[in-house]
């Protein structure tokens, strides 16, 4: 008796293996693009959460300022972009929010939650169209020599170093998980 084992592989088995490998290679860009796009969704969630925790902004406003350039099989680079203009301090935290007749309470405001409200010095409230009050300060002696107190724009707020660090760390973890998940889905779909 000889200790030799014989193994025969049919051409059908080799052809199926080749077909599966070609499918995997062809689908790889789509798999990576899906993982990138899902990762960006998670980055937006992190940006909204961290920004809302640190600043007097609504989650809805942060989310509305963010848009995506999605990755595709032809271009695997995705981008999360925040756009927005600078607003008056009235859109953040301002107290009192309306003038108090007969009381000289100092006007206080803040954009960042940390540190609390700060005195705005000689600032005063002016009623604008729509009935809302906005803080202004004098720049000269004339009636119209005044400027609005302006705060940073939403992109400037989102670019806070701490927020960016949280987003990057979350993106690294999320991308690894999403890529593994997408690869497993592809392998399970193979014949």
CSV table of C-alpha atoms in Angstrom, one decimal:
chain,number,residue,atom,x,y,z
A,1,UNK,CA,0.0,0.0,0.0
A,2,UNK,CA,1.3,3.4,-1.0
A,3,UNK,CA,0.8,6.6,1.1
A,4,UNK,CA,-0.1,8.7,-1.9
A,5,UNK,CA,-3.4,10.6,-2.0
A,6,UNK,CA,-4.7,11.8,-5.3
A,7,UNK,CA,-6.7,14.9,-5.7
A,8,UNK,CA,-8.5,15.9,-8.9
A,9,UNK,CA,-9.9,19.3,-9.5
A,10,UNK,CA,-12.4,19.6,-12.3
A,11,UNK,CA,-12.3,22.5,-14.7
A,12,UNK,CA,-15.8,23.5,-13.4
A,13,UNK,CA,-14.3,24.2,-9.9
A,14,UNK,CA,-11.4,26.2,-11.3
A,15,UNK,CA,-13.7,28.2,-13.5
A,16,UNK,CA,-16.0,29.0,-10.6
A,17,UNK,CA,-13.0,30.1,-8.5
A,18,UNK,CA,-11.7,32.3,-11.3
A,19,UNK,CA,-15.2,33.8,-11.8
A,20,UNK,CA,-15.4,34.6,-8.1
A,21,UNK,CA,-12.0,36.2,-8.0
A,22,UNK,CA,-12.9,38.3,-11.1
A,23,UNK,CA,-16.1,39.4,-9.4
A,24,UNK,CA,-14.3,40.4,-6.2
A,25,UNK,CA,-11.7,42.4,-8.1
A,26,UNK,CA,-14.4,44.1,-10.2
A,27,UNK,CA,-16.5,45.0,-7.2
A,28,UNK,CA,-13.7,46.2,-4.9
A,29,UNK,CA,-14.1,49.9,-5.9
A,30,UNK,CA,-17.8,49.8,-5.2
A,31,UNK,CA,-17.3,48.1,-1.8
A,32,UNK,CA,-14.7,50.8,-0.8
A,33,UNK,CA,-17.0,53.6,-2.0
A,34,UNK,CA,-19.9,52.3,0.0
A,35,UNK,CA,-17.7,52.1,3.1
A,36,UNK,CA,-16.4,55.6,2.6
A,37,UNK,CA,-20.0,57.0,2.2
A,38,UNK,CA,-21.2,55.3,5.3
A,39,UNK,CA,-18.2,56.6,7.2
A,40,UNK,CA,-19.0,60.1,6.2
A,41,UNK,CA,-22.6,59.7,7.5
A,42,UNK,CA,-21.0,58.8,10.9
A,43,UNK,CA,-18.6,61.8,10.7
A,44,UNK,CA,-21.6,64.1,10.3
A,45,UNK,CA,-23.2,62.5,13.4
A,46,UNK,CA,-20.0,63.0,15.4
A,47,UNK,CA,-19.8,66.7,14.1
A,48,UNK,CA,-23.3,67.4,15.1
A,49,UNK,CA,-23.0,65.8,18.5
A,50,UNK,CA,-19.7,67.4,19.5
A,51,UNK,CA,-20.6,70.8,18.2
A,52,UNK,CA,-23.9,70.8,20.0
A,53,UNK,CA,-22.1,69.8,23.2
A,54,UNK,CA,-19.5,72.6,23.0
A,55,UNK,CA,-21.5,75.5,21.5
A,56,UNK,CA,-24.9,77.2,21.8
A,57,UNK,CA,-26.1,75.9,18.4
A,58,UNK,CA,-28.9,73.6,17.5
A,59,UNK,CA,-28.2,70.1,16.1
A,60,UNK,CA,-30.5,71.0,13.3
A,61,UNK,CA,-28.5,74.0,12.2
A,62,UNK,CA,-25.2,72.1,12.3
A,63,UNK,CA,-26.7,69.2,10.3
A,64,UNK,CA,-28.1,71.7,7.7
A,65,UNK,CA,-24.7,73.2,7.2
A,66,UNK,CA,-23.1,69.9,6.2
A,67,UNK,CA,-23.2,68.4,2.7
A,68,UNK,CA,-21.3,65.5,1.0
A,69,UNK,CA,-19.5,64.8,-2.2
A,70,UNK,CA,-20.0,61.1,-2.2
A,71,UNK,CA,-17.4,58.6,-3.3
A,72,UNK,CA,-18.1,56.4,-6.3
A,73,UNK,CA,-16.4,53.4,-7.9
A,74,UNK,CA,-14.7,55.8,-10.3
A,75,UNK,CA,-13.6,58.2,-7.6
A,76,UNK,CA,-13.0,56.7,-4.2
A,77,UNK,CA,-12.6,60.1,-2.5
A,78,UNK,CA,-15.5,61.4,-0.5
A,79,UNK,CA,-15.7,64.8,1.1
A,80,UNK,CA,-17.8,66.3,4.0
A,81,UNK,CA,-18.2,70.1,3.5
A,82,UNK,CA,-19.7,72.6,5.9
A,83,UNK,CA,-21.0,75.9,4.4
A,84,UNK,CA,-22.5,78.8,6.2
A,85,UNK,CA,-22.1,82.5,6.8
A,86,UNK,CA,-21.4,84.4,10.0
A,87,UNK,CA,-24.4,85.3,12.1
A,88,UNK,CA,-25.3,87.8,14.7
A,89,UNK,CA,-24.6,86.8,18.3
A,90,UNK,CA,-28.4,86.8,18.7
A,91,UNK,CA,-28.5,83.4,17.0
A,92,UNK,CA,-26.5,81.8,19.9
A,93,UNK,CA,-26.9,82.7,23.6
A,94,UNK,CA,-27.9,86.3,24.5
A,95,UNK,CA,-29.4,87.6,27.7
A,96,UNK,CA,-31.5,89.5,28.0
A,97,UNK,CA,-33.0,88.8,24.6
A,98,UNK,CA,-35.2,91.9,24.7
A,99,UNK,CA,-34.6,95.3,26.2
A,100,UNK,CA,-35.7,95.8,29.8
A,101,UNK,CA,-37.4,99.1,30.4
A,102,UNK,CA,-36.2,100.9,33.5
A,103,UNK,CA,-33.6,98.3,34.3
A,104,UNK,CA,-29.9,98.5,33.4
A,105,UNK,CA,-29.0,94.8,33.2
A,106,UNK,CA,-25.8,94.4,31.3
A,107,UNK,CA,-26.0,92.6,28.0
A,108,UNK,CA,-24.3,89.2,28.1
A,109,UNK,CA,-23.7,86.6,25.4
A,110,UNK,CA,-21.8,83.5,24.4
A,111,UNK,CA,-21.1,81.2,21.5
A,112,UNK,CA,-19.2,78.5,23.4
A,113,UNK,CA,-20.9,76.8,26.4
A,114,UNK,CA,-17.6,76.5,28.3
A,115,UNK,CA,-16.9,79.7,30.3
A,116,UNK,CA,-20.5,80.9,30.5
A,117,UNK,CA,-21.9,84.2,29.4
A,118,UNK,CA,-19.5,87.2,29.1
A,119,UNK,CA,-20.4,90.8,29.4
A,120,UNK,CA,-20.7,92.5,26.0
A,121,UNK,CA,-19.7,95.9,27.4
A,122,UNK,CA,-21.5,98.9,25.9
A,123,UNK,CA,-23.5,96.8,23.5
A,124,UNK,CA,-27.2,97.4,23.1
A,125,UNK,CA,-30.2,95.7,21.5
A,126,UNK,CA,-31.8,96.9,18.3
A,127,UNK,CA,-35.1,95.6,16.9
A,128,UNK,CA,-34.7,94.5,13.3
A,129,UNK,CA,-37.2,93.5,10.6
A,130,UNK,CA,-39.2,90.5,11.8
A,131,UNK,CA,-39.4,91.8,15.4
A,132,UNK,CA,-36.2,90.2,16.6
A,133,UNK,CA,-33.6,92.0,18.7
A,134,UNK,CA,-29.9,91.9,17.7
A,135,UNK,CA,-26.9,93.2,19.7
A,136,UNK,CA,-25.0,96.2,18.3
A,137,UNK,CA,-22.2,98.5,19.4
A,138,UNK,CA,-21.4,102.1,18.5
A,139,UNK,CA,-18.5,102.9,16.1
A,140,UNK,CA,-19.0,106.7,16.0
A,141,UNK,CA,-21.2,109.6,17.1
A,142,UNK,CA,-23.7,109.4,14.2
A,143,UNK,CA,-27.1,107.7,14.4
A,144,UNK,CA,-26.1,104.9,12.0
A,145,UNK,CA,-22.5,104.5,13.2
A,146,UNK,CA,-23.0,101.1,14.7
A,147,UNK,CA,-22.1,97.5,13.8
A,148,UNK,CA,-23.7,94.2,14.7
A,149,UNK,CA,-21.9,91.8,17.1
A,150,UNK,CA,-21.0,88.9,14.8
A,151,UNK,CA,-20.0,85.4,15.8
A,152,UNK,CA,-18.1,82.7,14.0
A,153,UNK,CA,-19.7,80.8,11.0
A,154,UNK,CA,-20.8,77.2,11.4
A,155,UNK,CA,-17.8,75.9,9.4
A,156,UNK,CA,-15.5,77.7,11.8
A,157,UNK,CA,-17.3,76.2,14.8
A,158,UNK,CA,-17.2,72.7,13.4
A,159,UNK,CA,-13.5,73.0,12.6
A,160,UNK,CA,-12.7,73.2,16.4
A,161,UNK,CA,-9.7,71.1,17.0
A,162,UNK,CA,-11.4,68.9,19.6
A,163,UNK,CA,-14.3,68.2,17.3
A,164,UNK,CA,-12.1,67.3,14.4
A,165,UNK,CA,-10.1,64.9,16.6
A,166,UNK,CA,-13.3,63.1,17.6
A,167,UNK,CA,-14.5,62.9,14.0
A,168,UNK,CA,-11.1,61.6,12.8
A,169,UNK,CA,-10.9,58.9,15.5
A,170,UNK,CA,-14.5,57.9,14.8
A,171,UNK,CA,-13.9,57.8,11.1
A,172,UNK,CA,-10.9,55.5,11.4
A,173,UNK,CA,-12.9,53.0,13.5
A,174,UNK,CA,-16.0,53.3,11.4
A,175,UNK,CA,-14.2,52.8,8.1
A,176,UNK,CA,-12.5,49.6,9.2
A,177,UNK,CA,-15.9,48.2,10.4
A,178,UNK,CA,-17.8,49.3,7.3
A,179,UNK,CA,-15.1,47.9,4.9
A,180,UNK,CA,-15.2,44.6,6.7
A,181,UNK,CA,-19.0,44.5,6.6
A,182,UNK,CA,-19.1,45.4,2.8
A,183,UNK,CA,-16.5,42.8,2.0
A,184,UNK,CA,-18.5,40.1,3.9
A,185,UNK,CA,-21.6,41.1,2.0
A,186,UNK,CA,-19.8,40.7,-1.3
A,187,UNK,CA,-18.4,37.3,-0.3
A,188,UNK,CA,-21.8,36.1,0.9
A,189,UNK,CA,-23.3,37.1,-2.5
A,190,UNK,CA,-20.9,35.0,-4.5
A,191,UNK,CA,-22.3,31.8,-6.1
